[in-house]
mmCIF file of C-alpha atoms in Angstrom:
data_model
loop_
_atom_site.group_PDB
_atom_site.id
_atom_site.type_symbol
_atom_site.label_atom_id
_atom_site.label_comp_id
_atom_site.label_asym_id
_atom_site.label_seq_id
_atom_site.Cartn_x
_atom_site.Cartn_y
_atom_site.Cartn_z
ATOM 1 C CA MET A 179 -0.112 0.013 -0.139
ATOM 2 C CA LYS A 180 2.660 2.704 1.155
ATOM 3 C CA ILE A 181 4.514 1.567 -2.191
ATOM 4 C CA LEU A 182 1.505 2.069 -4.445
ATOM 5 C CA THR A 183 1.028 5.686 -2.518
ATOM 6 C CA MET A 184 4.755 6.718 -3.237
ATOM 7 C CA MET A 185 4.500 5.670 -6.932
ATOM 8 C CA ALA A 186 1.410 7.606 -7.329
ATOM 9 C CA SER A 187 3.120 10.596 -5.471
ATOM 10 C CA MET A 188 6.076 10.424 -7.695
ATOM 11 C CA LEU A 189 4.137 10.285 -10.757
ATOM 12 C CA LEU A 190 2.191 13.385 -9.610
ATOM 13 C CA ILE A 191 5.163 15.302 -9.087
ATOM 14 C CA ALA A 192 6.779 14.293 -12.217
ATOM 15 C CA SER A 193 3.811 15.214 -14.196
ATOM 16 C CA VAL A 194 3.892 18.699 -12.649
ATOM 17 C CA ALA A 195 7.306 19.064 -13.196
ATOM 18 C CA PHE A 196 7.579 18.646 -17.202
ATOM 19 C CA ALA A 197 4.406 20.746 -17.803
ATOM 20 C CA GLN A 198 4.486 24.156 -19.207
ATOM 21 C CA VAL A 199 2.634 26.958 -17.125
ATOM 22 C CA LYS A 200 0.931 29.590 -18.909
ATOM 23 C CA THR A 201 3.263 32.720 -18.662
ATOM 24 C CA ILE A 202 1.431 35.647 -16.835
ATOM 25 C CA THR A 203 2.413 39.073 -17.977
ATOM 26 C CA ASP A 204 1.626 42.532 -16.393
ATOM 27 C CA ALA A 205 -1.260 42.518 -18.683
ATOM 28 C CA ASP A 206 -2.747 39.547 -17.079
ATOM 29 C CA LYS A 207 -2.734 41.018 -13.620
ATOM 30 C CA ALA A 208 -5.855 42.771 -14.351
ATOM 31 C CA GLY A 209 -7.472 39.488 -15.067
ATOM 32 C CA VAL A 210 -6.240 35.858 -16.545
ATOM 33 C CA PHE A 211 -8.008 34.662 -19.548
ATOM 34 C CA VAL A 212 -7.608 31.016 -20.521
ATOM 35 C CA SER A 213 -8.953 30.042 -23.767
ATOM 36 C CA ALA A 214 -11.025 26.691 -24.392
ATOM 37 C CA GLN A 215 -8.069 25.687 -26.634
ATOM 38 C CA GLU A 216 -5.511 26.229 -23.656
ATOM 39 C CA VAL A 217 -7.771 24.057 -21.487
ATOM 40 C CA ALA A 218 -7.692 21.341 -24.176
ATOM 41 C CA ASP A 219 -4.056 21.728 -24.575
ATOM 42 C CA ALA A 220 -3.414 21.176 -20.840
ATOM 43 C CA VAL A 221 -5.884 18.176 -20.665
ATOM 44 C CA ALA A 222 -4.105 16.694 -23.699
ATOM 45 C CA LYS A 223 -0.747 16.627 -21.846
ATOM 46 C CA LEU A 224 -2.240 14.772 -18.772
ATOM 47 C CA PRO A 225 -0.675 11.495 -18.627
ATOM 48 C CA LYS A 226 -3.115 8.447 -17.924
ATOM 49 C CA ASN A 227 -1.773 7.877 -14.331
ATOM 50 C CA PRO A 228 -4.070 6.937 -11.323
ATOM 51 C CA LEU A 229 -3.553 10.715 -10.259
ATOM 52 C CA ALA A 230 -1.698 13.230 -12.615
ATOM 53 C CA ALA A 231 -1.784 17.314 -12.677
ATOM 54 C CA VAL A 232 -0.858 19.947 -15.075
ATOM 55 C CA PRO A 233 -0.568 23.295 -13.854
ATOM 56 C CA VAL A 234 -2.525 25.785 -16.030
ATOM 57 C CA TYR A 235 -1.297 28.890 -14.454
ATOM 58 C CA LYS A 236 -0.103 30.621 -11.084
ATOM 59 C CA ILE A 237 -0.560 34.092 -10.389
ATOM 60 C CA GLY A 238 0.418 35.301 -6.798
ATOM 61 C CA PRO A 239 -0.906 32.808 -4.306
ATOM 62 C CA PHE A 240 -3.437 31.112 -6.798
ATOM 63 C CA ASN A 241 -2.702 27.917 -8.427
ATOM 64 C CA VAL A 242 -5.007 26.731 -11.144
ATOM 65 C CA ASN A 243 -4.353 22.974 -12.212
ATOM 66 C CA VAL A 244 -6.018 20.397 -14.504
ATOM 67 C CA GLU A 245 -6.134 16.972 -12.856
ATOM 68 C CA HIS A 246 -6.759 13.715 -14.010
ATOM 69 C CA ARG A 247 -7.860 10.785 -11.823
ATOM 70 C CA LEU A 248 -8.408 7.095 -12.691
ATOM 71 C CA GLY A 249 -10.936 5.051 -10.695
ATOM 72 C CA MET A 250 -8.304 2.068 -10.366
ATOM 73 C CA PRO A 251 -6.269 1.591 -8.520
ATOM 74 C CA ALA A 252 -8.632 3.142 -5.946
ATOM 75 C CA ALA A 253 -6.028 3.293 -3.272
ATOM 76 C CA ALA A 254 -3.945 5.860 -5.532
ATOM 77 C CA GLN A 255 -6.812 8.463 -4.643
ATOM 78 C CA GLN A 256 -5.793 9.604 -1.339
ATOM 79 C CA ALA A 257 -7.816 11.931 1.136
ATOM 80 C CA SER A 258 -6.330 15.266 2.051
ATOM 81 C CA VAL A 259 -6.829 18.480 4.012
ATOM 82 C CA HIS A 260 -5.314 21.680 3.117
ATOM 83 C CA SER A 261 -5.052 24.064 6.348
ATOM 84 C CA LYS A 262 -4.184 27.325 4.576
ATOM 85 C CA ASP A 263 -6.057 26.732 1.316
ATOM 86 C CA ALA A 264 -9.418 26.368 0.088
ATOM 87 C CA GLU A 265 -9.863 24.248 -2.911
ATOM 88 C CA LEU A 266 -12.258 24.812 -5.669
ATOM 89 C CA PHE A 267 -13.093 21.763 -8.072
ATOM 90 C CA TYR A 268 -14.820 22.018 -11.297
ATOM 91 C CA MET A 269 -15.572 18.701 -13.167
ATOM 92 C CA ILE A 270 -14.531 19.005 -16.984
ATOM 93 C CA ASP A 271 -15.414 15.437 -17.563
ATOM 94 C CA GLY A 272 -16.455 12.167 -15.944
ATOM 95 C CA THR A 273 -18.436 11.264 -12.738
ATOM 96 C CA ALA A 274 -17.174 10.723 -9.084
ATOM 97 C CA THR A 275 -18.078 11.215 -5.743
ATOM 98 C CA LEU A 276 -16.212 13.899 -3.692
ATOM 99 C CA VAL A 277 -16.688 13.340 0.256
ATOM 100 C CA THR A 278 -15.999 16.072 2.416
ATOM 101 C CA GLY A 279 -15.618 16.677 6.303
ATOM 102 C CA GLY A 280 -15.150 13.771 8.468
ATOM 103 C CA ASP A 281 -11.802 12.421 9.586
ATOM 104 C CA LEU A 282 -8.922 11.111 7.864
ATOM 105 C CA ILE A 283 -8.089 7.591 8.072
ATOM 106 C CA GLU A 284 -4.526 6.657 8.751
ATOM 107 C CA PRO A 285 -3.254 9.997 8.332
ATOM 108 C CA THR A 286 0.116 10.775 7.429
ATOM 109 C CA GLY A 287 2.629 13.662 6.248
ATOM 110 C CA SER A 288 2.649 17.038 7.570
ATOM 111 C CA ALA A 289 0.485 18.335 10.369
ATOM 112 C CA THR A 290 -0.881 21.171 8.237
ATOM 113 C CA ASP A 291 -1.502 19.319 5.055
ATOM 114 C CA PRO A 292 -2.053 15.439 5.975
ATOM 115 C CA ARG A 293 -3.147 12.943 3.588
ATOM 116 C CA GLY A 294 -5.258 9.685 4.546
ATOM 117 C CA THR A 295 -6.492 6.693 2.883
ATOM 118 C CA GLY A 296 -10.050 7.793 3.053
ATOM 119 C CA ILE A 297 -12.443 9.545 5.307
ATOM 120 C CA LYS A 298 -14.549 8.237 8.106
ATOM 121 C CA GLY A 299 -17.910 10.107 8.158
ATOM 122 C CA GLY A 300 -18.080 13.181 5.987
ATOM 123 C CA LYS A 301 -20.805 14.046 3.540
ATOM 124 C CA ALA A 302 -20.789 12.403 -0.111
ATOM 125 C CA GLN A 303 -21.872 14.494 -3.165
ATOM 126 C CA LYS A 304 -21.781 13.184 -6.531
ATOM 127 C CA MET A 305 -20.260 15.281 -9.202
ATOM 128 C CA SER A 306 -20.529 15.011 -12.882
ATOM 129 C CA LYS A 307 -19.339 17.102 -15.939
ATOM 130 C CA GLY A 308 -20.120 20.877 -15.154
ATOM 131 C CA ASP A 309 -20.537 20.681 -11.401
ATOM 132 C CA PHE A 310 -18.177 22.772 -9.187
ATOM 133 C CA MET A 311 -17.720 22.331 -5.218
ATOM 134 C CA LEU A 312 -15.776 24.498 -3.031
ATOM 135 C CA VAL A 313 -13.986 22.982 -0.094
ATOM 136 C CA PRO A 314 -13.155 25.045 2.580
ATOM 137 C CA ALA A 315 -9.539 25.325 4.138
ATOM 138 C CA GLY A 316 -9.202 22.568 6.990
ATOM 139 C CA VAL A 317 -11.872 20.369 5.473
ATOM 140 C CA PRO A 318 -10.842 16.784 4.514
ATOM 141 C CA HIS A 319 -11.789 15.877 0.989
ATOM 142 C CA TRP A 320 -11.641 12.795 -1.159
ATOM 143 C CA PHE A 321 -12.521 11.561 -4.562
ATOM 144 C CA THR A 322 -14.117 8.031 -4.648
ATOM 145 C CA ASP A 323 -16.387 5.949 -6.795
ATOM 146 C CA ILE A 324 -14.576 7.496 -9.901
ATOM 147 C CA GLN A 325 -16.425 5.991 -12.769
ATOM 148 C CA GLY A 326 -13.626 5.127 -15.259
ATOM 149 C CA ASN A 327 -11.699 8.289 -15.091
ATOM 150 C CA ILE A 328 -12.573 12.292 -14.202
ATOM 151 C CA THR A 329 -10.609 15.408 -15.432
ATOM 152 C CA GLU A 330 -11.220 18.394 -13.304
ATOM 153 C CA PHE A 331 -9.681 21.853 -12.499
ATOM 154 C CA SER A 332 -8.400 22.334 -9.109
ATOM 155 C CA LEU A 333 -7.950 25.867 -7.891
ATOM 156 C CA HIS A 334 -6.326 26.482 -4.445
ATOM 157 C CA LEU A 335 -7.419 29.814 -2.976
ATOM 158 C CA PRO A 336 -5.247 30.711 0.258
ATOM 159 C CA VAL A 337 -7.321 31.984 3.320
ATOM 160 C CA LYS A 338 -5.924 34.179 5.870
#
C-alpha cells in the first residue's frame, strides 16, 4: 500500500515538473484569460496515471491545475486536508463522488496538510461534468467512486 502511494505521488510530481505553465504578464494582472484551446491543450498533456496534474497558471498565491484521476487503483486516490487553502473543484469530464468533512483515516504527512487512505464520516456529493464544489480550508476531501476516470480543474485559494 505504501509503495503504491509513493509511486502515485512520484508520478504526480513528475507530471507537474514537466508541464508548461501559462506565462503571466503584467497585462494579466488585471485578469487572466485562459481559452478553451489552452484548457484542451492542458488536458491533452495529462498522462493517464492514477493521479496526474498539469498546472495551467499561477498568479500570486493562486494555483490553477487541471487534474486527471483514474478510478483504479482506488488506493491511489488519497484523502487530503489543506489547512491554509480552500480548494475549488470544477468537473470537466466524468463522474465521481467527492466526500468532504469527517476525519482522515490513517493520516500521514505534515500536520498542516495531511493525507489519508480515506475519510470516516463526512458528506458524499456525486459530481458530474459541469459541477463544481468549494472545499473550505481545513476540511478533509476525497474523490471516490470514480466512474472510469475524471478530469477536473483544481483551484487553490489561500485563506488568511
